[in-house]
CSV table of C-alpha atoms in Angstrom, one decimal:
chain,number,residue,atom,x,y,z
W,1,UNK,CA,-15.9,2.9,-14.2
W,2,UNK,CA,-14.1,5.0,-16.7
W,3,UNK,CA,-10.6,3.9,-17.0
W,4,UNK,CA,-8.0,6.6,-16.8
W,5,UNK,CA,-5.0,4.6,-17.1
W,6,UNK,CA,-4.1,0.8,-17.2
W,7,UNK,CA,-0.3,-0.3,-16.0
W,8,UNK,CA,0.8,-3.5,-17.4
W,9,UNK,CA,3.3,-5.7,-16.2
W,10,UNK,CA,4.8,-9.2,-17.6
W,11,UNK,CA,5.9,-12.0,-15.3
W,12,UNK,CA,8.7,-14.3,-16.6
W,13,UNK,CA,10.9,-17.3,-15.8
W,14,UNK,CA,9.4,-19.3,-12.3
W,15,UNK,CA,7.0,-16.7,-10.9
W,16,UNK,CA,8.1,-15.6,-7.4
W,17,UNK,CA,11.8,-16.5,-8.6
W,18,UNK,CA,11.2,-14.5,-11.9
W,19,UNK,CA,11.6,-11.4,-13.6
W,20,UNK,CA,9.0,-8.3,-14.2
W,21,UNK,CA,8.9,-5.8,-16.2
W,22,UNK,CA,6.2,-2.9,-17.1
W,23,UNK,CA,5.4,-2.5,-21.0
W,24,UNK,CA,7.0,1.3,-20.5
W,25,UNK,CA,10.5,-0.4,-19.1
W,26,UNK,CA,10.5,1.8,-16.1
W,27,UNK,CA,9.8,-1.3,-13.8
W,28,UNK,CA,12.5,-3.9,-14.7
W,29,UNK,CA,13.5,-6.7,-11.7
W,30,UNK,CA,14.2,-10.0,-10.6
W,31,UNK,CA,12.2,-11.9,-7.9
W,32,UNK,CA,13.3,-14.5,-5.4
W,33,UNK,CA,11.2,-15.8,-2.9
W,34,UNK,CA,11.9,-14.2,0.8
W,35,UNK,CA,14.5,-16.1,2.8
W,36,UNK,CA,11.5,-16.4,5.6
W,37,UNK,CA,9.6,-18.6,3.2
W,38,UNK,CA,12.5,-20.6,2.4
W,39,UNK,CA,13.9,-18.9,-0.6
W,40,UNK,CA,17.2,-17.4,-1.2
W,41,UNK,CA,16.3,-14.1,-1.0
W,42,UNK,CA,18.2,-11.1,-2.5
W,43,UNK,CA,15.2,-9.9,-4.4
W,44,UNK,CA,12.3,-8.1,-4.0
W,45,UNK,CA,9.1,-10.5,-3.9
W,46,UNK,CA,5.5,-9.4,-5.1
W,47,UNK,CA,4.6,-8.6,-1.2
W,48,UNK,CA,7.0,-5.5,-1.2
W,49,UNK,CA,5.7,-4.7,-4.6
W,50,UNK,CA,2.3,-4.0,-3.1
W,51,UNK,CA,3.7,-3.0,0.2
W,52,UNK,CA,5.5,-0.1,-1.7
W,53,UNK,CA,1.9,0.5,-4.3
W,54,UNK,CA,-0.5,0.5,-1.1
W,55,UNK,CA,2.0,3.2,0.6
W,56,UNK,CA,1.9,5.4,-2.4
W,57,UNK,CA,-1.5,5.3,-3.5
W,58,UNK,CA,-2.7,5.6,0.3
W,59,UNK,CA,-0.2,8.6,1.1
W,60,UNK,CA,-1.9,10.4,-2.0
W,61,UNK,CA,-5.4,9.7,-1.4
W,62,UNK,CA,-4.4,11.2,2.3
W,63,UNK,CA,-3.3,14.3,1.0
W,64,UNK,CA,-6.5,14.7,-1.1
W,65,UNK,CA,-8.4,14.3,1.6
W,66,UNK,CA,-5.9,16.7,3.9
W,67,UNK,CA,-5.7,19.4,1.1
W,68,UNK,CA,-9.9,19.8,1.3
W,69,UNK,CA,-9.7,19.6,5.3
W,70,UNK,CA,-6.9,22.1,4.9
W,71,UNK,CA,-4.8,20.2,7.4
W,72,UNK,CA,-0.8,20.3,7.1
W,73,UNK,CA,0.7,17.0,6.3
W,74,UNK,CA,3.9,18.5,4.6
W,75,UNK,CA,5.7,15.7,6.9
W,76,UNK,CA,3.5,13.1,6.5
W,77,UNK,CA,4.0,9.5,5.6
W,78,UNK,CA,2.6,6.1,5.1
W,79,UNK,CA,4.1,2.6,5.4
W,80,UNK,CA,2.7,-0.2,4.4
W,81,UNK,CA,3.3,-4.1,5.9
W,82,UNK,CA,2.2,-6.8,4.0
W,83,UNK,CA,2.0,-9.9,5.2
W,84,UNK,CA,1.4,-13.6,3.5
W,85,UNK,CA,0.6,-16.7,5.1
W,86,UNK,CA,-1.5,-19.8,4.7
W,87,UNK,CA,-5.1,-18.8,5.0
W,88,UNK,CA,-6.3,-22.0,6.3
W,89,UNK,CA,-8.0,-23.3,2.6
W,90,UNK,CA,-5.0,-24.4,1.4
W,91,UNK,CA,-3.8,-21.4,-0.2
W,92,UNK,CA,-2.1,-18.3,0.8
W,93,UNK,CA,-3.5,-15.2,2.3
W,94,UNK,CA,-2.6,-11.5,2.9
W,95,UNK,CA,-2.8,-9.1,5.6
W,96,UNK,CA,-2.0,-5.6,5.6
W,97,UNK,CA,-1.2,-3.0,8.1
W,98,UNK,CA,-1.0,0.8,7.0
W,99,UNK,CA,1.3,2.9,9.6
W,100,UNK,CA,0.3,6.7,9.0
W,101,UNK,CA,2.7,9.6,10.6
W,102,UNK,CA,0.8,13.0,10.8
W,103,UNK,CA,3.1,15.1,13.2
W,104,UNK,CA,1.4,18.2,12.5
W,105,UNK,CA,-2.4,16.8,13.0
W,106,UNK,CA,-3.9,16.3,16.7
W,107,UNK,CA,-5.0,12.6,17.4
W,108,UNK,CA,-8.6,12.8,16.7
W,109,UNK,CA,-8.2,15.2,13.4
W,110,UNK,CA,-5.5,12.8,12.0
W,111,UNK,CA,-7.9,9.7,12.4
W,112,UNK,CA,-10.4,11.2,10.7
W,113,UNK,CA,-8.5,12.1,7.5
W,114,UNK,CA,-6.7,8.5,7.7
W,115,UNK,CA,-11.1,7.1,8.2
W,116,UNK,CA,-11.4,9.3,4.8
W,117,UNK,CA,-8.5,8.4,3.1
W,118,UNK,CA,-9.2,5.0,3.3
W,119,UNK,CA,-12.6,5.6,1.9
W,120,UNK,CA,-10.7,7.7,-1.2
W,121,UNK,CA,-7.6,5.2,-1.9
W,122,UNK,CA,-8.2,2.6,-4.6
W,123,UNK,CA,-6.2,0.2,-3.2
W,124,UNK,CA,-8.3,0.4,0.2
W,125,UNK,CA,-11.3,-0.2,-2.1
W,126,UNK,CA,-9.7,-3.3,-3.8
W,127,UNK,CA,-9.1,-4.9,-1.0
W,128,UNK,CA,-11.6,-4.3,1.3
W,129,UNK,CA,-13.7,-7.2,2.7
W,130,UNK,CA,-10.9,-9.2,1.1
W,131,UNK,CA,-7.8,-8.6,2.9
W,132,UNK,CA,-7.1,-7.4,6.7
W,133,UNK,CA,-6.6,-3.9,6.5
W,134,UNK,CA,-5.2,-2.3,10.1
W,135,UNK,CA,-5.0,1.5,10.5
W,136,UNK,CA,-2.6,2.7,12.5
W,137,UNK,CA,-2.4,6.4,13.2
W,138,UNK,CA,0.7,8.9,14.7
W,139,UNK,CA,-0.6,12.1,15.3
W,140,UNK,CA,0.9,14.9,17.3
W,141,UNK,CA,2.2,14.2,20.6
Protein backbone atom coordinates (compact mmCIF):
# COMPACT_ATOMS: atom_id res chain seq x y z
CA UNK A 1 0.00 0.00 0.00
CA UNK A 2 1.08 3.47 -0.81
CA UNK A 3 0.53 5.72 2.09
CA UNK A 4 -1.23 8.86 1.37
CA UNK A 5 -1.45 10.23 4.70
CA UNK A 6 -0.64 9.12 8.34
CA UNK A 7 -2.68 10.91 11.40
CA UNK A 8 -0.89 10.70 14.66
CA UNK A 9 -2.30 10.94 17.87
CA UNK A 10 -0.54 10.95 21.53
CA UNK A 11 -2.29 9.37 24.55
CA UNK A 12 -1.42 10.88 27.98
CA UNK A 13 -2.14 10.70 31.78
CA UNK A 14 -4.26 7.06 32.65
CA UNK A 15 -5.37 5.97 29.18
CA UNK A 16 -9.18 5.91 29.09
CA UNK A 17 -9.09 8.71 31.87
CA UNK A 18 -6.42 10.63 29.78
CA UNK A 19 -5.85 13.27 27.42
CA UNK A 20 -5.30 13.13 23.32
CA UNK A 21 -4.07 15.13 21.14
CA UNK A 22 -3.16 15.00 17.22
CA UNK A 23 0.48 16.20 16.27
CA UNK A 24 -1.50 19.05 14.10
CA UNK A 25 -3.42 20.25 17.53
CA UNK A 26 -6.75 20.17 15.84
CA UNK A 27 -7.77 17.05 18.09
CA UNK A 28 -7.16 18.17 21.66
CA UNK A 29 -9.47 16.23 24.66
CA UNK A 30 -9.86 14.65 27.78
CA UNK A 31 -11.08 11.04 28.26
CA UNK A 32 -13.06 9.48 31.16
CA UNK A 33 -14.27 6.18 31.13
CA UNK A 34 -18.30 5.99 30.37
CA UNK A 35 -20.45 6.10 33.46
CA UNK A 36 -21.89 2.49 32.04
CA UNK A 37 -18.54 0.99 32.72
CA UNK A 38 -18.19 2.49 36.01
CA UNK A 39 -16.40 5.69 35.32
CA UNK A 40 -17.39 9.19 35.89
CA UNK A 41 -18.11 10.16 32.66
CA UNK A 42 -18.18 13.68 31.19
CA UNK A 43 -15.75 12.81 28.48
CA UNK A 44 -15.70 11.36 25.38
CA UNK A 45 -14.02 7.67 25.55
CA UNK A 46 -12.09 6.04 22.54
CA UNK A 47 -15.47 4.12 21.52
CA UNK A 48 -17.11 7.50 20.34
CA UNK A 49 -13.82 8.37 18.79
CA UNK A 50 -14.20 5.50 16.35
CA UNK A 51 -17.94 5.67 16.48
CA UNK A 52 -17.64 9.29 15.05
CA UNK A 53 -14.27 8.00 12.39
CA UNK A 54 -16.27 4.79 11.15
CA UNK A 55 -19.36 7.34 10.41
CA UNK A 56 -17.26 9.68 8.40
CA UNK A 57 -15.05 7.53 6.59
CA UNK A 58 -18.18 5.15 5.79
CA UNK A 59 -20.60 8.21 4.73
CA UNK A 60 -17.69 9.15 2.18
CA UNK A 61 -16.87 5.83 0.81
CA UNK A 62 -20.92 5.86 0.26
CA UNK A 63 -20.97 8.78 -1.74
CA UNK A 64 -18.05 7.47 -3.94
CA UNK A 65 -19.84 4.67 -4.57
CA UNK A 66 -23.38 6.76 -5.08
CA UNK A 67 -21.54 9.47 -7.34
CA UNK A 68 -20.52 6.42 -9.97
CA UNK A 69 -24.09 4.79 -9.62
CA UNK A 70 -25.37 8.27 -10.10
CA UNK A 71 -27.77 7.87 -7.23
CA UNK A 72 -28.88 11.05 -5.03
CA UNK A 73 -27.83 10.85 -1.51
CA UNK A 74 -27.67 14.79 -1.02
CA UNK A 75 -29.63 13.75 2.40
CA UNK A 76 -27.91 10.92 3.32
CA UNK A 77 -26.24 9.90 6.47
CA UNK A 78 -24.43 7.36 8.45
CA UNK A 79 -24.33 6.60 12.25
CA UNK A 80 -22.17 4.60 13.70
CA UNK A 81 -22.69 2.37 17.29
CA UNK A 82 -19.92 1.04 18.88
CA UNK A 83 -20.12 -1.18 21.33
CA UNK A 84 -17.33 -2.78 23.98
CA UNK A 85 -17.75 -5.57 26.09
CA UNK A 86 -15.84 -8.56 27.41
CA UNK A 87 -15.20 -10.98 24.61
CA UNK A 88 -15.08 -14.00 26.58
CA UNK A 89 -10.91 -14.37 26.56
CA UNK A 90 -10.53 -12.14 29.20
CA UNK A 91 -10.28 -9.06 27.28
CA UNK A 92 -12.51 -6.59 25.73
CA UNK A 93 -14.23 -6.77 22.51
CA UNK A 94 -16.10 -4.48 19.98
CA UNK A 95 -19.03 -4.62 17.96
CA UNK A 96 -20.28 -2.19 15.48
CA UNK A 97 -23.54 -1.34 13.91
CA UNK A 98 -23.57 1.16 10.91
CA UNK A 99 -27.20 2.85 10.52
CA UNK A 100 -27.34 4.24 6.81
CA UNK A 101 -30.38 6.90 5.86
CA UNK A 102 -30.83 7.05 2.03
CA UNK A 103 -34.34 8.81 1.60
CA UNK A 104 -33.96 9.33 -1.91
CA UNK A 105 -32.79 5.61 -2.90
CA UNK A 106 -35.48 2.71 -3.21
CA UNK A 107 -34.77 -0.29 -0.77
CA UNK A 108 -32.99 -2.63 -2.99
CA UNK A 109 -30.75 0.26 -4.84
CA UNK A 110 -29.73 1.66 -1.38
CA UNK A 111 -28.56 -1.85 -0.16
CA UNK A 112 -26.52 -2.21 -2.89
CA UNK A 113 -24.52 0.96 -2.66
CA UNK A 114 -24.38 0.47 1.29
CA UNK A 115 -22.99 -3.83 -0.02
CA UNK A 116 -20.35 -1.50 -2.07
CA UNK A 117 -19.54 0.94 0.25
CA UNK A 118 -18.57 -1.37 2.66
CA UNK A 119 -16.33 -3.00 0.19
CA UNK A 120 -14.75 0.74 -0.58
CA UNK A 121 -14.49 2.13 3.23
CA UNK A 122 -11.13 1.51 4.92
CA UNK A 123 -12.50 1.28 8.06
CA UNK A 124 -14.87 -1.67 6.86
CA UNK A 125 -11.60 -3.23 5.52
CA UNK A 126 -9.76 -2.88 8.91
CA UNK A 127 -12.15 -4.38 10.71
CA UNK A 128 -13.50 -6.95 8.91
CA UNK A 129 -13.36 -10.57 10.10
CA UNK A 130 -12.33 -8.78 13.28
CA UNK A 131 -15.16 -6.93 14.59
CA UNK A 132 -19.12 -7.47 14.14
CA UNK A 133 -20.01 -5.20 11.56
CA UNK A 134 -24.16 -4.92 11.12
CA UNK A 135 -25.61 -3.00 8.08
CA UNK A 136 -28.55 -1.42 8.60
CA UNK A 137 -30.20 0.36 5.65
CA UNK A 138 -33.20 3.23 5.40
CA UNK A 139 -34.24 3.61 2.08
CA UNK A 140 -37.26 5.35 0.67
CA UNK A 141 -40.52 4.54 2.11
Amino acid sequence: MQTLYTAQALATGEGRDGHVTTSDGTLDLDLAVPKEMGGAGGATNPEQLFAAGYAACFHSALRVVARRAKADVADSTVEARVGIGPNGSGGYGLAVTLVVSLPAVEPEAARQLVDQAHQVCPYSNATRGNIDVTLTVEGAR
